[in-house]
mmCIF file with all atom_site columns, C-alpha atoms in Angstrom:
data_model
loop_
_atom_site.group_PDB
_atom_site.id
_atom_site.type_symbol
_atom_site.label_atom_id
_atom_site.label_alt_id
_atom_site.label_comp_id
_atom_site.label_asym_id
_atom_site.label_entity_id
_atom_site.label_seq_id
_atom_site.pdbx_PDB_ins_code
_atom_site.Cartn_x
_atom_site.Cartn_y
_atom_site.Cartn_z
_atom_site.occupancy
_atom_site.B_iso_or_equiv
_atom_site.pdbx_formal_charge
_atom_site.auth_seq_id
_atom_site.auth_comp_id
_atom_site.auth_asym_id
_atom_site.auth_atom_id
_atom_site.pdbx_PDB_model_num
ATOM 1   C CA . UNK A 1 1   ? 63.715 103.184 68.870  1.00 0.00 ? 732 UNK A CA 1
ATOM 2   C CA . UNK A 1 2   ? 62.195 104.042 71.932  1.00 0.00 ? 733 UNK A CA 1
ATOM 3   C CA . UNK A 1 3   ? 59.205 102.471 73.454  1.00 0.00 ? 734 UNK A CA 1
ATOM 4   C CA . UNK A 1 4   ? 59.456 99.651  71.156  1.00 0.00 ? 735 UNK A CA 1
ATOM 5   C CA . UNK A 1 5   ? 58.795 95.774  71.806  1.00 0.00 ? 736 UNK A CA 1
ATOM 6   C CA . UNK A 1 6   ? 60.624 93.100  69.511  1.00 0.00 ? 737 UNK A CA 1
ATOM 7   C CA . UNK A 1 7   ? 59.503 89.628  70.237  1.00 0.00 ? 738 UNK A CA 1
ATOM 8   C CA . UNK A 1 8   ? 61.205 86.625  68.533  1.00 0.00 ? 739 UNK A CA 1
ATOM 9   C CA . UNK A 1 9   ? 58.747 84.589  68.406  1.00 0.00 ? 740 UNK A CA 1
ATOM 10  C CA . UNK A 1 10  ? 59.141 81.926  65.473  1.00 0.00 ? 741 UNK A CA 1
ATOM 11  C CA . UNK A 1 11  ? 58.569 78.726  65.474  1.00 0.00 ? 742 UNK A CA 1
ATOM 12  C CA . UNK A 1 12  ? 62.020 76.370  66.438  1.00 0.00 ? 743 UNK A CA 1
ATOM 13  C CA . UNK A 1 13  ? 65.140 77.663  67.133  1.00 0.00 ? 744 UNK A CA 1
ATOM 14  C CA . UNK A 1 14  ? 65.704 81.237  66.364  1.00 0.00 ? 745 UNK A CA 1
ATOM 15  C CA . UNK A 1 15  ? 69.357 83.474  66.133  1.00 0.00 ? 746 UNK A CA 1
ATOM 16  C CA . UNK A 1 16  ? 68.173 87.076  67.228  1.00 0.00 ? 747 UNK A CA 1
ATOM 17  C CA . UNK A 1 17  ? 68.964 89.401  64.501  1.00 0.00 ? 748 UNK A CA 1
ATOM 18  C CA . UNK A 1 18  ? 70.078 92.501  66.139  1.00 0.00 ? 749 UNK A CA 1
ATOM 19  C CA . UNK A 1 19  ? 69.549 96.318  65.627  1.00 0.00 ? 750 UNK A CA 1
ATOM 20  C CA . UNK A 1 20  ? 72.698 97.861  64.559  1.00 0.00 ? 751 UNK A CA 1
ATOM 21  C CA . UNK A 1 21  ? 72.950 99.577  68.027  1.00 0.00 ? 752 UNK A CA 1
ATOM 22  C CA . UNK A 1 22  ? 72.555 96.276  70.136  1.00 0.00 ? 753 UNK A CA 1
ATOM 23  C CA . UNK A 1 23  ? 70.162 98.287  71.723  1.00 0.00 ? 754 UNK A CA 1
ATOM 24  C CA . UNK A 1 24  ? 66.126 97.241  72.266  1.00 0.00 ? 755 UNK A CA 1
ATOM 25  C CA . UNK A 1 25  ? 63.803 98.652  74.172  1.00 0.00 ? 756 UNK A CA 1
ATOM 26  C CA . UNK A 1 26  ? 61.757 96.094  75.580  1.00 0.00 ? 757 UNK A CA 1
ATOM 27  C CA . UNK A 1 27  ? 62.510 92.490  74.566  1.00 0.00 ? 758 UNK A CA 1
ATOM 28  C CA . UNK A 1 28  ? 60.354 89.294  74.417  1.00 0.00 ? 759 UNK A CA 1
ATOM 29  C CA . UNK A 1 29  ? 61.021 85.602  73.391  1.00 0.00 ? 760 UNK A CA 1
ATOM 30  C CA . UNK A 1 30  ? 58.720 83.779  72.986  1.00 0.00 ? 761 UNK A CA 1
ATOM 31  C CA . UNK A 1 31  ? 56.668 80.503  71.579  1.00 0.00 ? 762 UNK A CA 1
ATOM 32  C CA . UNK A 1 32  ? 58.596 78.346  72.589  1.00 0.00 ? 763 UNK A CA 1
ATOM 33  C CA . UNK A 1 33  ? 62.320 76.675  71.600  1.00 0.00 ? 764 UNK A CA 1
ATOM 34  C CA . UNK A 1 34  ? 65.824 78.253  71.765  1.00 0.00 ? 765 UNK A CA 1
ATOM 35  C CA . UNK A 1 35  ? 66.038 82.089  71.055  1.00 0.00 ? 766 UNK A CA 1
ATOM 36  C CA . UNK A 1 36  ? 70.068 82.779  71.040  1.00 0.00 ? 767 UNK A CA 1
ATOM 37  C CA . UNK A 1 37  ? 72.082 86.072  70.803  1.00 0.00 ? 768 UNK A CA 1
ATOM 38  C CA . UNK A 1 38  ? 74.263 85.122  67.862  1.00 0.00 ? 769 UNK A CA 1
ATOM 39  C CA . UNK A 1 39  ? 76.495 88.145  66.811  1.00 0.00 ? 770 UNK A CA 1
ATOM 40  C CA . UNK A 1 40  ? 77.207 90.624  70.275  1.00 0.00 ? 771 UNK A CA 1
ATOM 41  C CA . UNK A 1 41  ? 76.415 92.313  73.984  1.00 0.00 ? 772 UNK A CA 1
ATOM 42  C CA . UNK A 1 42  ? 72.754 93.799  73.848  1.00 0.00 ? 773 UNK A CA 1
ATOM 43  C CA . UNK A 1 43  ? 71.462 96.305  76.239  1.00 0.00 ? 774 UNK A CA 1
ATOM 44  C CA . UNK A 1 44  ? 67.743 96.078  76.883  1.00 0.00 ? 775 UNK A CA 1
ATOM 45  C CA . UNK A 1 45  ? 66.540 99.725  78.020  1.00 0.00 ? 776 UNK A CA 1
ATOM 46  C CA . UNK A 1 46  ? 63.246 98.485  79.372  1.00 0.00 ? 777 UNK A CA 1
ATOM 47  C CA . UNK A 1 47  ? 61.880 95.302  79.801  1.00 0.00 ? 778 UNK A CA 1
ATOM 48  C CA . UNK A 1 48  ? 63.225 91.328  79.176  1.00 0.00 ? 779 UNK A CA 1
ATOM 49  C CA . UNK A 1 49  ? 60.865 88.949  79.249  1.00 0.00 ? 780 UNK A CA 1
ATOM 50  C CA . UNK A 1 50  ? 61.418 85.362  78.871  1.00 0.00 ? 781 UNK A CA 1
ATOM 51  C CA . UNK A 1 51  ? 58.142 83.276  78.254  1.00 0.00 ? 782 UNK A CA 1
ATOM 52  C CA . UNK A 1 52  ? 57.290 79.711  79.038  1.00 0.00 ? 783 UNK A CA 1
ATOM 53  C CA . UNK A 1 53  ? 58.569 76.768  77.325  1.00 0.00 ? 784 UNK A CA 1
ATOM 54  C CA . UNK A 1 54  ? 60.949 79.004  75.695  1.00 0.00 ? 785 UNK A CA 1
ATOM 55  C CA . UNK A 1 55  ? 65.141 79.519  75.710  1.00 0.00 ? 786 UNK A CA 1
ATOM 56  C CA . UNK A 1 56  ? 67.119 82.905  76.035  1.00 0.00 ? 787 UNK A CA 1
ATOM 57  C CA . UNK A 1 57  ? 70.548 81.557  75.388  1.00 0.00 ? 788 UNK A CA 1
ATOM 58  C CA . UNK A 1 58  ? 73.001 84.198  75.719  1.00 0.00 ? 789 UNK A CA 1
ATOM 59  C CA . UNK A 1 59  ? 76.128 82.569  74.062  1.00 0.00 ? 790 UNK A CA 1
ATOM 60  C CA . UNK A 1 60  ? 79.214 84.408  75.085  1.00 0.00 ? 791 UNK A CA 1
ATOM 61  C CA . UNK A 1 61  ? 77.568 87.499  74.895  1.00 0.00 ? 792 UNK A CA 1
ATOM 62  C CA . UNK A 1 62  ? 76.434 89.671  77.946  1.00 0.00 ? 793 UNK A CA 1
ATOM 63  C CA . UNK A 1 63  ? 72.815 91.519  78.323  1.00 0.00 ? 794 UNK A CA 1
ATOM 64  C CA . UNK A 1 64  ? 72.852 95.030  80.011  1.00 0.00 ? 795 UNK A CA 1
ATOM 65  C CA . UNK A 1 65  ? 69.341 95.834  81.534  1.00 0.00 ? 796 UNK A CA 1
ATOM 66  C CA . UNK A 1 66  ? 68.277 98.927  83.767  1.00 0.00 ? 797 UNK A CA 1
ATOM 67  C CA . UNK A 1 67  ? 67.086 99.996  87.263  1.00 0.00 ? 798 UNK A CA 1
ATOM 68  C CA . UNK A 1 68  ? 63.597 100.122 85.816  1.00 0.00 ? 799 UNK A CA 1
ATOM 69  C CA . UNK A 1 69  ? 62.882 97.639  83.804  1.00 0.00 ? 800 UNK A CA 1
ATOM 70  C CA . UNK A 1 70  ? 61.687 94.479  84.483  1.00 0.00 ? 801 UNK A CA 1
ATOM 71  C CA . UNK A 1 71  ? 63.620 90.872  84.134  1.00 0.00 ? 802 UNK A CA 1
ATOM 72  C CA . UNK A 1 72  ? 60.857 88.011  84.009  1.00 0.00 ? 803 UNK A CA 1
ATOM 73  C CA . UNK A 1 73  ? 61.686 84.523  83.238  1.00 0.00 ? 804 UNK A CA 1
ATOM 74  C CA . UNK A 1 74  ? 58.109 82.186  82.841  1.00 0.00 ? 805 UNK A CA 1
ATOM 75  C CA . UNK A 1 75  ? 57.540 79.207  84.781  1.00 0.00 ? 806 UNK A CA 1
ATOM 76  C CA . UNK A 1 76  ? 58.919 76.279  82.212  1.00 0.00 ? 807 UNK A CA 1
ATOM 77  C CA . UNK A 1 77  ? 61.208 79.328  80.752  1.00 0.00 ? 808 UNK A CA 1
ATOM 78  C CA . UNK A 1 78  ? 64.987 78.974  80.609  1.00 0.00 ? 809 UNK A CA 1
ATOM 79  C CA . UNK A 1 79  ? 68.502 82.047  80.614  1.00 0.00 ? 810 UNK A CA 1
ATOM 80  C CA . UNK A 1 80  ? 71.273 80.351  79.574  1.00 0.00 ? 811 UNK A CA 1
ATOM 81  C CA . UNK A 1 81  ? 74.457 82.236  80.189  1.00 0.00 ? 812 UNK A CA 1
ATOM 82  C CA . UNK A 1 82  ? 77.688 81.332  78.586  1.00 0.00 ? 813 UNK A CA 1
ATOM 83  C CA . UNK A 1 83  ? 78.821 78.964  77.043  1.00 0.00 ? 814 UNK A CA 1
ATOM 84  C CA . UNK A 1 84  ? 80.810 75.717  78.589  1.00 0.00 ? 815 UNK A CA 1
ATOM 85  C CA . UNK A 1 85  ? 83.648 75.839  75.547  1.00 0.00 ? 816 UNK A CA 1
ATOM 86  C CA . UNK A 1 86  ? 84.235 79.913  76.398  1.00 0.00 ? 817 UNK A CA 1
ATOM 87  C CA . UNK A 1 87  ? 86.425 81.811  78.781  1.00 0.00 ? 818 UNK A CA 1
ATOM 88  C CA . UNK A 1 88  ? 83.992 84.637  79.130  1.00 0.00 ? 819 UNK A CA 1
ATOM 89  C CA . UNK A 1 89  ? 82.676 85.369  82.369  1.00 0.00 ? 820 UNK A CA 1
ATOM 90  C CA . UNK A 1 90  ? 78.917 86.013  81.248  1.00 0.00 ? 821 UNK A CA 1
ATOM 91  C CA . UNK A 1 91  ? 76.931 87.794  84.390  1.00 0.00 ? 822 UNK A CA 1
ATOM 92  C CA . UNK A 1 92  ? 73.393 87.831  84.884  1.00 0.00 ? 823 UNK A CA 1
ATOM 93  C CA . UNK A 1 93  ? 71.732 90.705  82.973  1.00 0.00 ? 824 UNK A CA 1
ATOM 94  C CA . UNK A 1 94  ? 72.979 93.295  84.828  1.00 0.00 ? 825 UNK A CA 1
ATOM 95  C CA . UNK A 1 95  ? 71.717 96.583  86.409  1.00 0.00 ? 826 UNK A CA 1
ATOM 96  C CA . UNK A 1 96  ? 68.057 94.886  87.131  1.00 0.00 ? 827 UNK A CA 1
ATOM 97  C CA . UNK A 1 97  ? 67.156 95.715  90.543  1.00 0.00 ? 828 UNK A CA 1
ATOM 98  C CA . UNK A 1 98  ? 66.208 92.850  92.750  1.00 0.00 ? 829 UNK A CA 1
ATOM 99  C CA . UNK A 1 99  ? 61.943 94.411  93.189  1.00 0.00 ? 830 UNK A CA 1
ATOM 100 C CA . UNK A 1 100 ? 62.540 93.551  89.425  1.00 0.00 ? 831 UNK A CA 1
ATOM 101 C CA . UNK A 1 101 ? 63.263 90.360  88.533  1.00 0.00 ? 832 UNK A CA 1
ATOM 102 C CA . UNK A 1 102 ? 60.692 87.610  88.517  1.00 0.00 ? 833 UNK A CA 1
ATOM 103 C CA . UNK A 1 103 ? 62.024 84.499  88.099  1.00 0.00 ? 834 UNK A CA 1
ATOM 104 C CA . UNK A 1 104 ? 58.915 82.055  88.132  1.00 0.00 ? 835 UNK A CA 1
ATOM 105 C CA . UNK A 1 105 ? 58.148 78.972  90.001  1.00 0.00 ? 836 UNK A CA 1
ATOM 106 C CA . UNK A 1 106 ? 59.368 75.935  87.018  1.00 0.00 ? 837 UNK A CA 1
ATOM 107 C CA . UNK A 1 107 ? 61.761 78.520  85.588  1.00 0.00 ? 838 UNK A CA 1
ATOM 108 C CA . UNK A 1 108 ? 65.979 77.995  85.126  1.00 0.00 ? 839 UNK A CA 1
ATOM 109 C CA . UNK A 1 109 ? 69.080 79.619  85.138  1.00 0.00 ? 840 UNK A CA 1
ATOM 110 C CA . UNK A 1 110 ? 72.081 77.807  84.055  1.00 0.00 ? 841 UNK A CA 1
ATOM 111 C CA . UNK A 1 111 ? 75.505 79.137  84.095  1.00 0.00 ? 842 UNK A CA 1
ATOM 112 C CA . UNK A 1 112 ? 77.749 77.777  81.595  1.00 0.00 ? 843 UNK A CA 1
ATOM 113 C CA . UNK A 1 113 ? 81.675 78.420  81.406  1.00 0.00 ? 844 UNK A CA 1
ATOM 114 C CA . UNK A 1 114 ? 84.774 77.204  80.852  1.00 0.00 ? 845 UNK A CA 1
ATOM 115 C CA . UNK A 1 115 ? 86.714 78.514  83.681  1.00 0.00 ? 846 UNK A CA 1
ATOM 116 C CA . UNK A 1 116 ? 85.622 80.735  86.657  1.00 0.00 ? 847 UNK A CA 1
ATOM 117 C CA . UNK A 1 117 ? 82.287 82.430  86.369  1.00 0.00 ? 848 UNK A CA 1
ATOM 118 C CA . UNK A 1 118 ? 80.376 85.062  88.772  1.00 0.00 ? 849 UNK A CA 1
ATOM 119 C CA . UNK A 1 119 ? 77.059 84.041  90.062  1.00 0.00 ? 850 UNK A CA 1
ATOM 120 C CA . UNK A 1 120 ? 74.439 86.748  91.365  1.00 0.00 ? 851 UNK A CA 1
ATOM 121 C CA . UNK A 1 121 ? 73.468 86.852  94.391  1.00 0.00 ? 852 UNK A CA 1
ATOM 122 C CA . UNK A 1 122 ? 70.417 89.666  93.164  1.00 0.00 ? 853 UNK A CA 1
ATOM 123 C CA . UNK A 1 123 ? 67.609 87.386  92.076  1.00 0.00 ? 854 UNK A CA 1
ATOM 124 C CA . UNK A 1 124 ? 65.619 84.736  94.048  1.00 0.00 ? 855 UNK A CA 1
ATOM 125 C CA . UNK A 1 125 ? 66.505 81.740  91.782  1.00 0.00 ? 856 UNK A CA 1
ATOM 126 C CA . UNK A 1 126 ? 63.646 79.036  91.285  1.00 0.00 ? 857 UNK A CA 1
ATOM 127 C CA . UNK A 1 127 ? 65.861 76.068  89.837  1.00 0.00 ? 858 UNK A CA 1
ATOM 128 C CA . UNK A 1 128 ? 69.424 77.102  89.554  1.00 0.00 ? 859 UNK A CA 1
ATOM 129 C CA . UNK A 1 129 ? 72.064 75.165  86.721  1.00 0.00 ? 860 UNK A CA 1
ATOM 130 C CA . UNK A 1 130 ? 75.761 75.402  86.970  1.00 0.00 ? 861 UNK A CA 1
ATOM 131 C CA . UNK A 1 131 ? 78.057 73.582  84.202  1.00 0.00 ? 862 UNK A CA 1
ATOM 132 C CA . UNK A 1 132 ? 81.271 73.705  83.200  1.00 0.00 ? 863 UNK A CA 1
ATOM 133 C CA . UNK A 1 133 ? 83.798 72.753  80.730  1.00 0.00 ? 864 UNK A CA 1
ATOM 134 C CA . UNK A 1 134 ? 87.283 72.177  81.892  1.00 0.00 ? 865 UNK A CA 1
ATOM 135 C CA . UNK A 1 135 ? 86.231 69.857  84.758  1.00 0.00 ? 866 UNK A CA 1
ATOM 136 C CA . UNK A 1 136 ? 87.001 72.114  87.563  1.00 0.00 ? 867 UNK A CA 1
ATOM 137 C CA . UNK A 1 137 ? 86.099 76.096  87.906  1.00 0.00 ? 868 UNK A CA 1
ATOM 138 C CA . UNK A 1 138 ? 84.725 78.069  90.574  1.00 0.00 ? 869 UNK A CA 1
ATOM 139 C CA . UNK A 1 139 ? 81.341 79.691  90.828  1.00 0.00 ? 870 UNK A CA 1
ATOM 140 C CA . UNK A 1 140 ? 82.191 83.300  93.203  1.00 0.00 ? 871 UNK A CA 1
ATOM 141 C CA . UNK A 1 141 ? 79.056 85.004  94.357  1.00 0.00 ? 872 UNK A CA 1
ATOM 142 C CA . UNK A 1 142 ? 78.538 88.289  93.316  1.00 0.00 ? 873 UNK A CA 1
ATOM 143 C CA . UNK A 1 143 ? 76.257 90.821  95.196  1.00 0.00 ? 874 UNK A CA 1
ATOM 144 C CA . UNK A 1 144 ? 75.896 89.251  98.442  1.00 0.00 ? 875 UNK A CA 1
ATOM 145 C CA . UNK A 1 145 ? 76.549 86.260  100.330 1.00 0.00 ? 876 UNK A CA 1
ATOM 146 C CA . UNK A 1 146 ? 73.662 84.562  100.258 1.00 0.00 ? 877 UNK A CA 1
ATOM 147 C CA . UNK A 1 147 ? 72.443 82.966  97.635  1.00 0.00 ? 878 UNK A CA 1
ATOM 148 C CA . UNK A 1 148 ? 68.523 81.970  97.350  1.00 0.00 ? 879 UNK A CA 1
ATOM 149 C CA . UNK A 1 149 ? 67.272 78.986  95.612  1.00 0.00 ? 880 UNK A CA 1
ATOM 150 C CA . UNK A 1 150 ? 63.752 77.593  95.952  1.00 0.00 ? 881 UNK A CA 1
ATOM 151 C CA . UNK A 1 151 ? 63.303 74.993  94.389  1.00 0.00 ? 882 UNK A CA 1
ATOM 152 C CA . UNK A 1 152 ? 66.372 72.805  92.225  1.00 0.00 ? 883 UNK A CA 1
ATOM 153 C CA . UNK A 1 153 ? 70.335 73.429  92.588  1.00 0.00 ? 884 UNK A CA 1
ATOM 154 C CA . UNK A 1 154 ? 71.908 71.119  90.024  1.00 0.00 ? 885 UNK A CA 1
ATOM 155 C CA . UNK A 1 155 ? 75.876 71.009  89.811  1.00 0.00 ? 886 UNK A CA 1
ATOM 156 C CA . UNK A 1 156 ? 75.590 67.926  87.117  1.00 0.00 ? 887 UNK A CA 1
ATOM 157 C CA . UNK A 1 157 ? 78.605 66.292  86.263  1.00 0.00 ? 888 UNK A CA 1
ATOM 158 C CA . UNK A 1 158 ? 81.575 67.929  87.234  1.00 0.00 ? 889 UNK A CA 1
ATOM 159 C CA . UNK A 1 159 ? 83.726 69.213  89.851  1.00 0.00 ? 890 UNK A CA 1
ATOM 160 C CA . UNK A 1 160 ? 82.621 72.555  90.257  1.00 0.00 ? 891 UNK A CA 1
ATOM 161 C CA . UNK A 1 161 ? 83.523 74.584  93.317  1.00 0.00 ? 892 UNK A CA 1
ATOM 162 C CA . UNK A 1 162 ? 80.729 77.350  95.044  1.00 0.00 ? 893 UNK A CA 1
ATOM 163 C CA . UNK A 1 163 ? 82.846 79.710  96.325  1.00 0.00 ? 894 UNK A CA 1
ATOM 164 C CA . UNK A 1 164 ? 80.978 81.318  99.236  1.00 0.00 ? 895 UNK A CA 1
ATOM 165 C CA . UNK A 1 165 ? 81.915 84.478  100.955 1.00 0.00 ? 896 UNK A CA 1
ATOM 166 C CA . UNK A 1 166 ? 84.911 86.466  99.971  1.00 0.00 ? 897 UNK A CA 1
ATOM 167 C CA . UNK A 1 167 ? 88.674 85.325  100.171 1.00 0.00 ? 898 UNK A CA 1
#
């Protein structure tokens, strides 16, 4: 429906039951604890907001945002996007315009995949997470060359590659 909030909000680990269109208007998660997309791609037609001390885990499955709405991740809040055991090249939510996305100081992206993923260039990251599951992949910038991180880059254990520039 349009103009319609859904925060998951429940206490401990929560799968996001979804509307049969994959399709919210604006989206919350909140109090705290994982909040995971369990069953498919959502699109998120206004805003996606991620609050403190609380998980978005994405899975394998992809978020499609908008030119208008806003993307904000909390400081202590986490988007997890893919999954290390998955071929799927998860993106960042797409279509969010940089003006839009806050990512807070204390908040994280981590990228998770099994082989090559795509990392955006679009948002100003505060502490930025790359893992991987095979041992060796490449991370290829998308949007840009530059890529802006202001607080934490953490590769963690394995042999991932940036790729920077284009080949």
């Amino acid at each position: 429906a349009s103009c319609n909030t859904v925060n998951f909000n429940r206490s401990g680990d929560q799968d996001m039951r979804l509307p049969s269109s994959s399709i919210f208007y604006h989206l919350t998660v909140s109090n705290a604890y994982k909040k995971s997309l369990a069953s498919a791609d959502i699109t998120v037609s206004g805003n996606l907001t991620v609050s403190a001390s609380t998980e978005l885990d994405c899975n394998n499955y992809q978020i499609t945002g908008n030119a208008t709405g806003v993307l904000a991740v909390a400081n202590g809040g986490q988007l997890s996007l893919g999954l290390t055991t998955d071929v799927r090249d998860i993106l960042f939510p797409t279509n969010y315009t940089t003006a839009n996305i806050t990512l807070s100081d204390g908040s994280t992206v981590l990228y998770r995949a099994q082989n090559d993923q795509t990392i955006s260039c679009v948002p100003s990251y505060y502490n930025l997470t790359m893992q991987d599951g095979t041992g060796s992949s490449n991370r290829n910038l998308l949007g840009g060359t530059t890529l802006s991180i202001r607080n934490d880059l953490d590769l963690g254990n394995s042999s991932l590659t940036l790729v920077l520039g284009s080949n």
